[in-house]
């Protein structure tokens, strides 16, 4: 059986007290991350994320982005990363095309979403994963993860886990459905190719909406390594990290 959620379960089994994520002052072990994802999934389920329901995210890199990538499939849904470089009309098209019912956002994109929300045909809930005042019409991250922990939905193999859109260079973007098996198998072969080891520390500076870093996320869980996050690539911040 191939399931990205089972990668997370295994990581918590083999490295329970090892560092899983660190984002500025926030950090958590693999055991803590597993529990967080279970609660996040419980909150998403209460918002209607179940089998094949799409939940999207428009945000900069963070530990909470990482949590969401596993929480949506854990709840039974499909996670959809949105390119942070898109213009408003393009974001509207992606969300209407995918029929996403939940949209996760951060402070960087709250103003854009406020401008386009009336054009979104299927989004029913907006989840704010940043610090500070929660924008009008949004649900706080803290409220979502306050839900009771959810058992793994059991999605696996050919079930769709992620919906990644193409660049749309020759027409409109098209949603590419990636299964649990797609994501796990590619992570395992790439992990071997670049010789990732359990003690490795992984810095996420490439955009997490892109398939390249998404596979690095899957690889990091496969080895139960430590994940560090920069909101976006900055030469000085990357060197300092």
Coordinates of C-alpha atoms in Angstrom, one line a residue:
X1 CA 0.0 0.0 0.0
X2 CA 1.3 3.5 -0.9
X3 CA -0.1 6.4 1.2
X4 CA 1.6 9.7 2.0
X5 CA -0.2 9.7 5.4
X6 CA 1.5 6.4 6.2
X7 CA 4.9 8.0 5.6
X8 CA 4.0 10.4 8.4
X9 CA 2.8 7.7 10.7
X10 CA 6.1 5.8 10.2
X11 CA 8.2 8.9 10.8
X12 CA 6.5 9.3 14.1
X13 CA 7.2 5.7 15.0
X14 CA 10.9 5.6 14.1
X15 CA 11.8 9.2 15.2
X16 CA 9.1 10.2 17.7
X17 CA 11.2 12.8 19.6
X18 CA 13.3 13.9 16.6
X19 CA 12.8 17.4 15.2
X20 CA 10.2 17.4 12.4
X21 CA 9.7 21.1 11.7
X22 CA 11.2 24.4 12.7
X23 CA 9.8 27.7 11.5
X24 CA 11.4 30.7 13.4
X25 CA 10.4 30.1 17.0
X26 CA 8.0 27.3 16.3
X27 CA 9.2 23.8 16.4
X28 CA 7.8 20.3 16.9
X29 CA 8.8 16.7 17.0
X30 CA 7.5 14.0 14.7
X31 CA 5.2 12.8 17.4
X32 CA 3.8 16.3 17.9
X33 CA 3.5 16.8 14.1
X34 CA 1.5 13.6 13.7
X35 CA -0.9 14.7 16.4
X36 CA -1.1 18.2 14.9
X37 CA -1.9 16.7 11.5
X38 CA -4.6 14.5 13.0
X39 CA -6.2 17.5 14.6
X40 CA -5.8 19.6 11.5
X41 CA -7.5 16.8 9.5
X42 CA -10.3 16.7 12.1
X43 CA -10.9 20.4 11.6
X44 CA -10.9 20.1 7.8
X45 CA -13.4 17.2 8.1
X46 CA -15.7 19.5 10.1
X47 CA -15.4 21.9 7.1
X48 CA -16.5 19.2 4.7
X49 CA -13.2 17.9 3.5
X50 CA -13.9 14.2 2.9
X51 CA -13.3 11.8 0.0
X52 CA -12.1 13.6 -3.1
X53 CA -13.1 17.1 -1.8
X54 CA -10.4 19.6 -2.8
X55 CA -8.8 21.9 -0.3
X56 CA -6.5 24.6 -1.7
X57 CA -3.7 26.7 -0.2
X58 CA -2.4 30.1 -1.2
X59 CA 0.5 31.0 1.1
X60 CA 4.2 31.4 1.5
X61 CA 6.4 28.5 2.8
X62 CA 5.8 27.6 6.4
X63 CA 5.5 24.7 8.8
X64 CA 1.7 25.1 8.6
X65 CA 1.9 24.7 4.8
X66 CA 3.7 21.4 5.5
X67 CA 1.0 20.3 8.0
X68 CA -1.7 21.1 5.5
X69 CA -0.2 18.9 2.8
X70 CA -0.7 15.9 5.0
X71 CA -3.8 17.0 6.8
X72 CA -6.0 17.3 3.7
X73 CA -5.3 13.7 2.5
X74 CA -5.5 12.4 6.1
X75 CA -9.1 13.8 6.1
X76 CA -9.7 12.0 2.8
X77 CA -9.4 15.1 0.6
X78 CA -7.1 16.4 -2.1
X79 CA -4.6 19.2 -1.5
X80 CA -4.2 21.9 -4.1
X81 CA -1.2 24.2 -3.9
X82 CA -1.7 27.5 -5.7
X83 CA 1.1 29.4 -7.4
X84 CA 1.9 32.5 -5.4
X85 CA 2.9 34.3 -8.6
X86 CA -0.6 34.2 -10.2
X87 CA -2.7 37.2 -10.8
X88 CA -6.2 37.4 -9.3
X89 CA -8.1 36.2 -12.3
X90 CA -5.8 33.2 -12.6
X91 CA -6.3 32.3 -8.9
X92 CA -10.1 32.5 -9.6
X93 CA -9.8 30.2 -12.6
X94 CA -7.7 27.6 -10.7
X95 CA -10.1 27.5 -7.7
X96 CA -13.3 27.4 -9.8
X97 CA -11.8 24.7 -12.1
X98 CA -10.8 22.5 -9.1
X99 CA -14.0 23.1 -7.3
X100 CA -12.0 23.6 -4.1
X101 CA -14.3 24.0 -1.1
X102 CA -11.7 25.2 1.5
X103 CA -9.0 27.8 0.9
X104 CA -6.1 28.2 3.3
X105 CA -4.4 31.6 3.2
X106 CA -1.7 33.6 5.1
X107 CA -1.2 37.3 5.6
X108 CA 0.6 37.8 2.3
X109 CA -2.5 36.8 0.3
X110 CA -5.4 37.9 2.5
X111 CA -5.8 41.2 0.6
X112 CA -5.9 39.4 -2.8
X113 CA -8.4 36.9 -1.6
X114 CA -10.6 39.6 -0.2
X115 CA -10.7 41.1 -3.7
X116 CA -11.7 37.9 -5.5
X117 CA -13.7 36.0 -2.9
X118 CA -17.0 37.0 -4.5
X119 CA -15.9 35.4 -7.8
X120 CA -15.1 32.0 -6.2
X121 CA -17.9 29.6 -7.1
X122 CA -17.2 26.7 -4.7
X123 CA -15.0 27.9 -1.8
X124 CA -17.2 27.8 1.4
X125 CA -14.5 28.3 4.0
X126 CA -11.3 30.4 4.3
X127 CA -8.7 29.3 6.9
X128 CA -6.1 31.8 8.1
X129 CA -2.9 30.2 9.1
X130 CA -0.8 33.2 10.0
X131 CA -0.3 35.1 13.2
X132 CA -2.2 38.2 14.3
X133 CA -5.7 39.4 13.6
X134 CA -7.8 37.0 11.6
X135 CA -9.3 38.7 8.5
X136 CA -13.1 39.1 8.3
X137 CA -14.8 36.0 6.9
X138 CA -11.9 33.7 7.8
X139 CA -11.5 30.9 10.4
X140 CA -8.4 31.0 12.6
X141 CA -5.9 28.2 12.3
X142 CA -6.1 27.7 16.1
X143 CA -9.8 27.1 15.8
X144 CA -9.4 24.5 13.1
X145 CA -6.7 22.5 14.9
X146 CA -8.7 22.5 18.1
X147 CA -10.8 19.7 16.6
X148 CA -10.6 16.2 17.9
X149 CA -7.8 14.1 16.3
X150 CA -9.1 12.1 13.3
X151 CA -8.1 8.6 12.3
X152 CA -6.4 8.3 8.9
X153 CA -9.1 8.1 6.2
X154 CA -7.2 5.3 4.5
X155 CA -6.8 6.9 1.1
X156 CA -4.0 5.2 -0.7
X157 CA -2.5 3.8 -4.0
X158 CA -4.5 5.3 -7.0
X159 CA -6.6 7.6 -4.9
X160 CA -5.8 11.2 -5.7
X161 CA -3.7 13.0 -3.1
X162 CA -2.6 16.3 -4.7
X163 CA -3.9 18.4 -7.6
X164 CA -1.0 20.4 -9.2
X165 CA -1.7 22.8 -12.0
X166 CA 0.5 23.2 -15.1
X167 CA 2.0 26.5 -16.1
X168 CA -0.5 27.0 -18.8
X169 CA 2.1 28.3 -21.3
X170 CA 0.1 27.1 -24.4
X171 CA -3.4 27.7 -23.0
X172 CA -5.2 27.6 -19.7
X173 CA -3.6 25.7 -16.8
X174 CA -4.7 22.1 -16.4
X175 CA -5.0 20.3 -13.1
X176 CA -2.7 17.2 -12.9
X177 CA -4.1 14.6 -10.5
X178 CA -1.3 12.9 -8.6
X179 CA -2.1 9.8 -6.6
X180 CA -0.7 8.6 -3.3
X181 CA 1.3 6.0 -5.3
X182 CA 2.7 8.7 -7.6
X183 CA 3.9 10.9 -4.7
X184 CA 5.3 8.1 -2.6
X185 CA 7.1 6.2 -5.5
X186 CA 8.7 9.4 -6.8
X187 CA 9.8 10.4 -3.3
X188 CA 11.4 7.0 -2.8
X189 CA 13.3 7.0 -6.1
X190 CA 14.5 10.6 -5.7
X191 CA 15.5 10.0 -2.1
X192 CA 17.8 7.2 -3.3
X193 CA 19.1 9.2 -6.2
X194 CA 20.3 12.2 -4.0
X195 CA 21.3 10.0 -1.1
X196 CA 19.1 11.6 1.6
X197 CA 19.8 10.2 5.1
X198 CA 17.8 10.3 8.3
X199 CA 20.2 12.8 10.0
X200 CA 19.8 15.3 7.1
X201 CA 18.3 18.8 7.7
X202 CA 16.2 20.1 4.9
X203 CA 15.7 23.8 4.1
X204 CA 12.6 24.7 2.2
X205 CA 13.3 27.9 0.2
X206 CA 11.9 26.7 -3.1
X207 CA 8.2 27.5 -3.3
X208 CA 6.2 24.8 -1.7
X209 CA 3.4 25.2 -4.3
X210 CA 5.8 23.7 -6.9
X211 CA 6.0 20.0 -7.4
X212 CA 9.8 20.1 -6.9
X213 CA 9.5 21.1 -3.3
X214 CA 6.4 19.0 -2.7
X215 CA 8.5 15.9 -3.5
X216 CA 11.2 17.2 -1.1
X217 CA 8.5 17.3 1.5
X218 CA 7.6 13.7 0.8
X219 CA 11.2 12.7 0.9
X220 CA 11.8 14.4 4.2
X221 CA 9.0 12.5 5.8
X222 CA 10.3 9.3 4.3
X223 CA 13.6 9.7 6.2
X224 CA 12.0 11.5 9.2
X225 CA 14.5 14.3 8.8
X226 CA 14.3 17.9 10.1
X227 CA 12.5 20.5 8.0
X228 CA 13.3 24.2 8.2
X229 CA 11.4 26.9 6.3
X230 CA 12.0 30.3 4.7
X231 CA 8.9 32.1 3.4
X232 CA 10.6 32.5 0.0
X233 CA 14.1 32.4 -1.4
X234 CA 16.4 35.2 -0.2
X235 CA 20.1 34.8 -0.8
X236 CA 21.3 36.3 2.6
X237 CA 18.6 34.6 4.6
X238 CA 19.4 31.3 2.9
X239 CA 23.1 31.6 3.6
X240 CA 22.4 32.5 7.3
X241 CA 20.0 29.6 7.7

